Amino acid sequence: MHRLFSALSAAAAFALLLASVAQADADRPIEAILEPVQLTERVHYFYGSIEARTPLNLGMNNNVGFVVTDAGVVLIDSGPSYQVAAKIAEAVAAVTEQPITHVVNLGSQDHRWLGNGWFQDQGAEIVALQRTAETQERFGETHLNRLIRVLGEEAMAGTDPVTAPAPIDADRHAFEVGGVPFELLFVANAHFPGDSMLHLPTDEVVFTGDVVYTERMLGIHPQSDPVGKLESFRKLEELDPAIVVPGHGAATDLATARRDTGDYLETLIREVRAGLEDWESLDETVERIAELPPFQHLLHYDDWHRVNVNRTYLFLEASQ
Ligand SMILES: [Zn+2]
């Protein structure tokens, strides 16, 4: 009896362990997300949830980075809200006494920039390309209202769509903070029009924004340009960084970024083009490539892959 009991409790403990592992893999609360991960001596990031936006993650289902220099901290993207921005600042303050002096926006989706207002109130400079700021202005209210629906009014209180007051009218913008060189670069429209990447040549790190997803399936939206996204990925390969910090998914190397994003985009575009050349209907193309074993390890494959084929088909058909 005693032995059976301990066997049962061992089984129960194992089940509990499995449950907690599964939970660690799934959504994480904002407090866990805001534990900084150090990548190089001065480069850190917050590993966002790879699930959807939820009240648990407060909309922080993306990565946010920061670089500590002798003249201040450069934050890469500002999080989904005014309140999360304050929490981000608190988490950065646990690592360094340097103030956040610059906030770079790599994209126009809610979680890349809706925290801007908080940092601007603290005196930080918002750095964004003109193209990025234009898309932010176009979609700001829509993205904000959607987050309010998901997270509630209270979580989003204080959040306004604040864009860079002096956005940069160029496709490349090199700057230096505390002797650390940065290059903000736009290659082509990607996940959204005006998506850019940030290169830190001395640290061999690239923050890719939504150009790269790892661990989870990327999403092609009606506003996405899958061909431009692949072109942006090619530029990333040229930069050949030692560390890639994707927009979504854990920081990794270039080979993993290629496996989870570059190869997928290449396959998607090649196969959809072949379908169009063969006069396949949209449904026929979707059915033909619904199962792509090299990418089925990606989280959310079942939710996104068919949608991606569908939208890529419509995109390529319209651009023929
Ligand atoms: Zn995103």
CSV table of C-alpha atoms and ligand atoms in Angstrom, one decimal:
chain,number,residue,atom,x,y,z
A,1,MET,CA,0.0,0.0,0.0
A,2,HIS,CA,2.8,2.3,1.0
A,3,ARG,CA,4.6,1.5,-2.2
A,4,LEU,CA,1.6,2.1,-4.4
A,5,PHE,CA,1.1,5.4,-2.6
A,6,SER,CA,4.6,6.6,-3.3
A,7,ALA,CA,4.4,5.4,-6.9
A,8,LEU,CA,1.2,7.4,-7.3
A,9,SER,CA,2.7,10.5,-5.7
A,10,ALA,CA,5.7,10.2,-7.9
A,11,ALA,CA,3.4,10.0,-10.9
A,12,ALA,CA,1.5,13.0,-9.6
A,13,ALA,CA,4.8,14.9,-9.1
A,14,PHE,CA,5.8,14.0,-12.6
A,15,ALA,CA,2.5,15.2,-14.0
A,16,LEU,CA,3.0,18.5,-12.1
A,17,LEU,CA,6.5,18.9,-13.4
A,18,LEU,CA,5.2,18.3,-17.0
A,19,ALA,CA,2.4,20.9,-16.4
A,20,SER,CA,4.9,23.4,-15.2
A,21,VAL,CA,7.3,22.8,-18.1
A,22,ALA,CA,4.3,23.2,-20.5
A,23,GLN,CA,3.4,26.4,-18.7
A,24,ALA,CA,7.0,27.7,-19.1
A,25,ASP,CA,6.7,27.0,-22.8
A,26,ALA,CA,3.4,28.8,-23.1
A,27,ASP,CA,2.4,32.2,-22.1
A,28,ARG,CA,4.5,34.0,-19.4
A,29,PRO,CA,3.4,36.9,-17.1
A,30,ILE,CA,4.9,40.3,-17.6
A,31,GLU,CA,7.1,40.0,-14.5
A,32,ALA,CA,8.8,36.9,-16.0
A,33,ILE,CA,9.1,38.5,-19.4
A,34,LEU,CA,10.8,41.6,-17.9
A,35,GLU,CA,13.7,39.6,-16.5
A,36,PRO,CA,16.5,40.9,-18.7
A,37,VAL,CA,18.7,38.5,-20.7
A,38,GLN,CA,22.3,39.5,-21.2
A,39,LEU,CA,23.7,38.8,-24.7
A,40,THR,CA,27.0,40.7,-24.7
A,41,GLU,CA,28.7,42.9,-22.2
A,42,ARG,CA,26.3,45.8,-23.0
A,43,VAL,CA,23.5,44.3,-25.0
A,44,HIS,CA,20.4,42.8,-23.3
A,45,TYR,CA,16.9,42.0,-24.2
A,46,PHE,CA,13.5,41.1,-22.8
A,47,TYR,CA,12.3,37.8,-24.2
A,48,GLY,CA,8.6,38.5,-25.0
A,49,SER,CA,5.9,35.9,-24.9
A,50,ILE,CA,5.6,33.9,-28.1
A,51,GLU,CA,1.8,33.6,-27.5
A,52,ALA,CA,-0.9,36.1,-28.5
A,53,ARG,CA,-1.4,39.3,-26.6
A,54,THR,CA,-3.0,38.4,-23.3
A,55,PRO,CA,-3.9,40.1,-19.9
A,56,LEU,CA,-1.1,37.9,-18.5
A,57,ASN,CA,1.7,39.3,-20.8
A,58,LEU,CA,0.0,42.7,-21.0
A,59,GLY,CA,0.6,42.7,-24.8
A,60,MET,CA,4.3,42.2,-24.5
A,61,ASN,CA,4.5,39.2,-26.9
A,62,ASN,CA,7.5,40.7,-28.7
A,63,ASN,CA,11.2,41.2,-27.8
A,64,VAL,CA,12.5,44.5,-26.6
A,65,GLY,CA,16.2,45.2,-26.3
A,66,PHE,CA,18.5,47.6,-24.6
A,67,VAL,CA,22.2,48.6,-24.9
A,68,VAL,CA,24.0,50.1,-22.0
A,69,THR,CA,26.6,52.7,-22.9
A,70,ASP,CA,28.6,55.2,-20.9
A,71,ALA,CA,26.3,58.0,-22.1
A,72,GLY,CA,23.0,56.4,-21.5
A,73,VAL,CA,20.8,53.4,-22.4
A,74,VAL,CA,19.5,52.9,-26.0
A,75,LEU,CA,16.2,51.0,-25.8
A,76,ILE,CA,15.1,49.1,-28.9
A,77,ASP,CA,11.3,49.3,-29.1
A,78,SER,CA,9.1,50.6,-26.3
A,79,GLY,CA,6.6,47.9,-25.5
A,80,PRO,CA,2.8,47.9,-25.9
A,81,SER,CA,1.6,50.5,-23.4
A,82,TYR,CA,2.5,53.5,-21.1
A,83,GLN,CA,2.3,51.2,-18.1
A,84,VAL,CA,4.4,48.4,-19.5
A,85,ALA,CA,6.9,51.1,-20.5
A,86,ALA,CA,7.3,52.1,-16.9
A,87,LYS,CA,7.9,48.5,-15.9
A,88,ILE,CA,10.5,48.2,-18.7
A,89,ALA,CA,12.3,51.2,-17.3
A,90,GLU,CA,12.2,49.7,-13.8
A,91,ALA,CA,13.7,46.4,-15.2
A,92,VAL,CA,16.5,48.4,-17.0
A,93,ALA,CA,17.2,50.3,-13.8
A,94,ALA,CA,17.9,47.0,-12.1
A,95,VAL,CA,20.8,46.5,-14.5
A,96,THR,CA,22.3,50.0,-14.8
A,97,GLU,CA,22.1,53.4,-13.3
A,98,GLN,CA,22.4,55.0,-16.7
A,99,PRO,CA,19.1,56.7,-17.8
A,100,ILE,CA,17.3,55.6,-21.0
A,101,THR,CA,18.3,58.4,-23.4
A,102,HIS,CA,17.2,57.0,-26.7
A,103,VAL,CA,14.3,54.8,-27.8
A,104,VAL,CA,14.5,53.3,-31.3
A,105,ASN,CA,11.3,52.1,-33.0
A,106,LEU,CA,11.9,49.2,-35.4
A,107,GLY,CA,8.3,48.9,-36.5
A,108,SER,CA,4.7,50.0,-36.4
A,109,GLN,CA,2.9,47.2,-34.6
A,110,ASP,CA,1.5,48.2,-31.2
A,111,HIS,CA,4.2,46.5,-29.0
A,112,ARG,CA,7.0,48.2,-30.9
A,113,TRP,CA,6.1,51.7,-30.0
A,114,LEU,CA,3.0,52.4,-27.9
A,115,GLY,CA,5.2,52.8,-24.8
A,116,ASN,CA,6.9,55.8,-26.5
A,117,GLY,CA,4.9,58.3,-24.6
A,118,TRP,CA,6.3,57.2,-21.2
A,119,PHE,CA,9.9,57.5,-22.3
A,120,GLN,CA,9.3,60.8,-24.0
A,121,ASP,CA,7.8,62.1,-20.8
A,122,GLN,CA,11.1,61.1,-19.1
A,123,GLY,CA,13.1,63.1,-21.7
A,124,ALA,CA,14.3,60.3,-24.0
A,125,GLU,CA,14.7,60.9,-27.7
A,126,ILE,CA,12.5,58.7,-29.9
A,127,VAL,CA,14.5,57.5,-33.0
A,128,ALA,CA,12.5,56.2,-36.0
A,129,LEU,CA,12.7,56.4,-39.7
A,130,GLN,CA,10.1,58.5,-41.5
A,131,ARG,CA,8.7,55.4,-43.2
A,132,THR,CA,8.2,53.7,-39.9
A,133,ALA,CA,6.6,56.7,-38.3
A,134,GLU,CA,4.2,57.1,-41.3
A,135,THR,CA,2.9,53.5,-40.8
A,136,GLN,CA,2.6,54.1,-37.1
A,137,GLU,CA,0.4,57.1,-37.8
A,138,ARG,CA,-1.7,55.1,-40.2
A,139,PHE,CA,-2.4,52.2,-37.9
A,140,GLY,CA,-1.9,53.7,-34.4
A,141,GLU,CA,-5.5,54.2,-33.4
A,142,THR,CA,-6.6,50.8,-34.8
A,143,HIS,CA,-3.8,49.0,-33.0
A,144,LEU,CA,-4.5,50.9,-29.8
A,145,ASN,CA,-8.2,50.1,-29.9
A,146,ARG,CA,-7.5,46.4,-30.5
A,147,LEU,CA,-5.2,46.3,-27.4
A,148,ILE,CA,-7.9,48.0,-25.4
A,149,ARG,CA,-10.3,45.3,-26.4
A,150,VAL,CA,-7.9,42.5,-25.4
A,151,LEU,CA,-6.3,44.0,-22.3
A,152,GLY,CA,-9.0,46.4,-21.0
A,153,GLU,CA,-9.2,50.2,-20.6
A,154,GLU,CA,-7.4,50.1,-17.3
A,155,ALA,CA,-4.2,48.3,-18.6
A,156,MET,CA,-4.0,50.8,-21.5
A,157,ALA,CA,-4.8,53.9,-19.4
A,158,GLY,CA,-2.3,56.7,-20.2
A,159,THR,CA,-1.3,55.2,-23.6
A,160,ASP,CA,-1.3,57.5,-26.6
A,161,PRO,CA,0.1,56.8,-30.0
A,162,VAL,CA,3.2,59.0,-29.8
A,163,THR,CA,5.5,58.9,-32.8
A,164,ALA,CA,9.0,60.3,-33.1
A,165,PRO,CA,8.8,64.1,-33.3
A,166,ALA,CA,11.7,64.3,-35.8
A,167,PRO,CA,11.6,61.1,-37.8
A,168,ILE,CA,14.6,60.5,-40.1
A,169,ASP,CA,13.9,60.8,-43.8
A,170,ALA,CA,16.4,58.3,-45.0
A,171,ASP,CA,16.7,54.5,-45.3
A,172,ARG,CA,19.9,54.4,-43.3
A,173,HIS,CA,20.7,56.2,-40.1
A,174,ALA,CA,24.0,55.8,-38.4
A,175,PHE,CA,24.4,57.2,-34.9
A,176,GLU,CA,26.6,56.8,-31.8
A,177,VAL,CA,25.8,56.8,-28.2
A,178,GLY,CA,28.6,56.7,-25.6
A,179,GLY,CA,31.1,55.7,-28.4
A,180,VAL,CA,28.9,52.7,-29.4
A,181,PRO,CA,28.0,52.8,-33.1
A,182,PHE,CA,24.5,51.9,-34.2
A,183,GLU,CA,23.0,51.7,-37.7
A,184,LEU,CA,19.2,51.8,-38.2
A,185,LEU,CA,18.4,50.4,-41.7
A,186,PHE,CA,15.4,49.9,-43.9
A,187,VAL,CA,15.7,47.4,-46.8
A,188,ALA,CA,12.1,46.8,-48.0
A,189,ASN,CA,8.6,46.7,-46.6
A,190,ALA,CA,8.3,43.6,-44.6
A,191,HIS,CA,5.8,42.5,-41.9
A,192,PHE,CA,4.5,46.1,-42.1
A,193,PRO,CA,5.6,48.9,-44.4
A,194,GLY,CA,8.6,50.7,-43.1
A,195,ASP,CA,9.9,47.9,-40.8
A,196,SER,CA,13.6,48.4,-40.0
A,197,MET,CA,16.5,46.6,-38.3
A,198,LEU,CA,19.2,47.9,-35.9
A,199,HIS,CA,22.8,46.8,-36.4
A,200,LEU,CA,25.4,47.0,-33.7
A,201,PRO,CA,28.6,46.2,-35.7
A,202,THR,CA,31.0,46.2,-32.8
A,203,ASP,CA,28.9,43.7,-30.8
A,204,GLU,CA,27.9,41.8,-34.0
A,205,VAL,CA,24.3,41.9,-33.0
A,206,VAL,CA,21.3,42.7,-35.1
A,207,PHE,CA,17.8,43.5,-33.7
A,208,THR,CA,15.6,42.5,-36.6
A,209,GLY,CA,12.2,43.7,-35.5
A,210,ASP,CA,9.5,41.8,-37.3
A,211,VAL,CA,11.8,40.8,-40.2
A,212,VAL,CA,12.6,37.6,-38.2
A,213,TYR,CA,10.5,35.2,-36.1
A,214,THR,CA,12.0,32.2,-34.5
A,215,GLU,CA,10.4,29.4,-32.5
A,216,ARG,CA,7.0,30.5,-33.7
A,217,MET,CA,5.5,30.7,-37.2
A,218,LEU,CA,5.7,34.2,-38.7
A,219,GLY,CA,2.5,35.8,-39.9
A,220,ILE,CA,1.8,37.4,-43.2
A,221,HIS,CA,-0.8,40.2,-42.8
A,222,PRO,CA,-2.8,42.0,-45.5
A,223,GLN,CA,-0.2,44.8,-45.0
A,224,SER,CA,2.8,42.5,-45.3
A,225,ASP,CA,5.2,42.2,-48.2
A,226,PRO,CA,6.6,38.7,-48.1
A,227,VAL,CA,9.0,39.4,-51.0
A,228,GLY,CA,10.3,42.6,-49.2
A,229,LYS,CA,10.6,40.6,-46.0
A,230,LEU,CA,12.8,38.0,-47.7
A,231,GLU,CA,14.9,40.8,-49.2
A,232,SER,CA,15.3,42.3,-45.7
A,233,PHE,CA,16.4,38.8,-44.5
A,234,ARG,CA,19.0,38.6,-47.3
A,235,LYS,CA,20.5,41.9,-46.0
A,236,LEU,CA,20.6,40.4,-42.5
A,237,GLU,CA,22.6,37.5,-43.9
A,238,GLU,CA,25.0,39.9,-45.5
A,239,LEU,CA,25.5,41.6,-42.1
A,240,ASP,CA,26.4,38.2,-40.8
A,241,PRO,CA,25.8,38.9,-37.1
A,242,ALA,CA,26.9,36.5,-34.4
A,243,ILE,CA,23.6,37.2,-32.5
A,244,VAL,CA,20.2,37.7,-34.0
A,245,VAL,CA,17.5,39.2,-31.8
A,246,PRO,CA,14.3,38.5,-33.7
A,247,GLY,CA,11.1,40.4,-33.3
A,248,HIS,CA,9.5,37.3,-31.8
A,249,GLY,CA,11.2,34.2,-30.4
A,250,ALA,CA,14.4,33.8,-28.4
A,251,ALA,CA,17.7,35.5,-29.4
A,252,THR,CA,19.7,33.1,-31.5
A,253,ASP,CA,22.2,32.6,-34.3
A,254,LEU,CA,21.9,33.4,-38.0
A,255,ALA,CA,21.4,29.7,-38.9
A,256,THR,CA,18.4,29.4,-36.7
A,257,ALA,CA,16.9,32.6,-38.0
A,258,ARG,CA,17.4,31.2,-41.6
A,259,ARG,CA,15.7,27.9,-40.7
A,260,ASP,CA,12.7,29.5,-39.0
A,261,THR,CA,12.3,32.6,-41.2
A,262,GLY,CA,14.5,32.8,-44.3
A,263,ASP,CA,14.0,29.3,-45.5
A,264,TYR,CA,10.3,29.5,-44.8
A,265,LEU,CA,9.8,32.7,-46.8
A,266,GLU,CA,11.9,31.4,-49.6
A,267,THR,CA,9.8,28.2,-49.8
A,268,LEU,CA,6.5,30.1,-49.5
A,269,ILE,CA,7.3,32.5,-52.3
A,270,ARG,CA,8.8,29.8,-54.6
A,271,GLU,CA,5.9,27.4,-54.2
A,272,VAL,CA,3.2,30.1,-54.6
A,273,ARG,CA,4.9,31.5,-57.7
A,274,ALA,CA,5.0,28.0,-59.2
A,275,GLY,CA,1.3,27.6,-58.4
A,276,LEU,CA,0.5,30.9,-60.1
A,277,GLU,CA,2.6,29.9,-63.2
A,278,ASP,CA,0.6,26.7,-63.4
A,279,TRP,CA,-2.7,28.5,-63.2
A,280,GLU,CA,-3.5,26.9,-59.8
A,281,SER,CA,-6.4,28.4,-57.9
A,282,LEU,CA,-5.7,29.9,-54.5
A,283,ASP,CA,-7.3,26.8,-52.9
A,284,GLU,CA,-5.3,24.4,-54.9
A,285,THR,CA,-2.0,26.1,-53.9
A,286,VAL,CA,-3.1,26.2,-50.3
A,287,GLU,CA,-3.9,22.5,-50.4
A,288,ARG,CA,-0.7,21.5,-52.2
A,289,ILE,CA,1.6,23.1,-49.7
A,290,ALA,CA,-0.5,22.9,-46.5
A,291,GLU,CA,2.0,20.4,-45.0
A,292,LEU,CA,5.6,21.6,-45.0
A,293,PRO,CA,7.5,19.3,-42.6
A,294,PRO,CA,10.6,21.5,-42.3
A,295,PHE,CA,8.5,24.2,-40.6
A,296,GLN,CA,5.9,22.2,-38.7
A,297,HIS,CA,8.0,22.5,-35.5
A,298,LEU,CA,7.1,26.1,-35.4
A,299,LEU,CA,4.6,27.1,-32.7
A,300,HIS,CA,1.3,28.3,-34.3
A,301,TYR,CA,2.0,26.6,-37.6
A,302,ASP,CA,-1.6,25.4,-37.7
A,303,ASP,CA,-3.0,28.8,-37.1
A,304,TRP,CA,-0.8,30.7,-39.5
A,305,HIS,CA,0.6,28.6,-42.3
A,306,ARG,CA,-2.5,28.4,-44.5
A,307,VAL,CA,-3.2,32.0,-43.9
A,308,ASN,CA,0.3,32.9,-45.0
A,309,VAL,CA,0.0,30.9,-48.2
A,310,ASN,CA,-3.3,32.5,-48.9
A,311,ARG,CA,-2.0,36.1,-48.4
A,312,THR,CA,1.2,35.4,-50.3
A,313,TYR,CA,-0.8,34.1,-53.2
A,314,LEU,CA,-3.0,37.3,-53.2
A,315,PHE,CA,0.1,39.5,-52.9
A,316,LEU,CA,2.0,37.8,-55.7
A,317,GLU,CA,-1.1,37.6,-58.0
A,318,ALA,CA,-1.6,41.4,-57.5
A,319,SER,CA,2.0,42.2,-58.3
A,320,GLN,CA,2.2,40.0,-61.5
B,1,ZN,ZN,5.4,41.8,-34.1
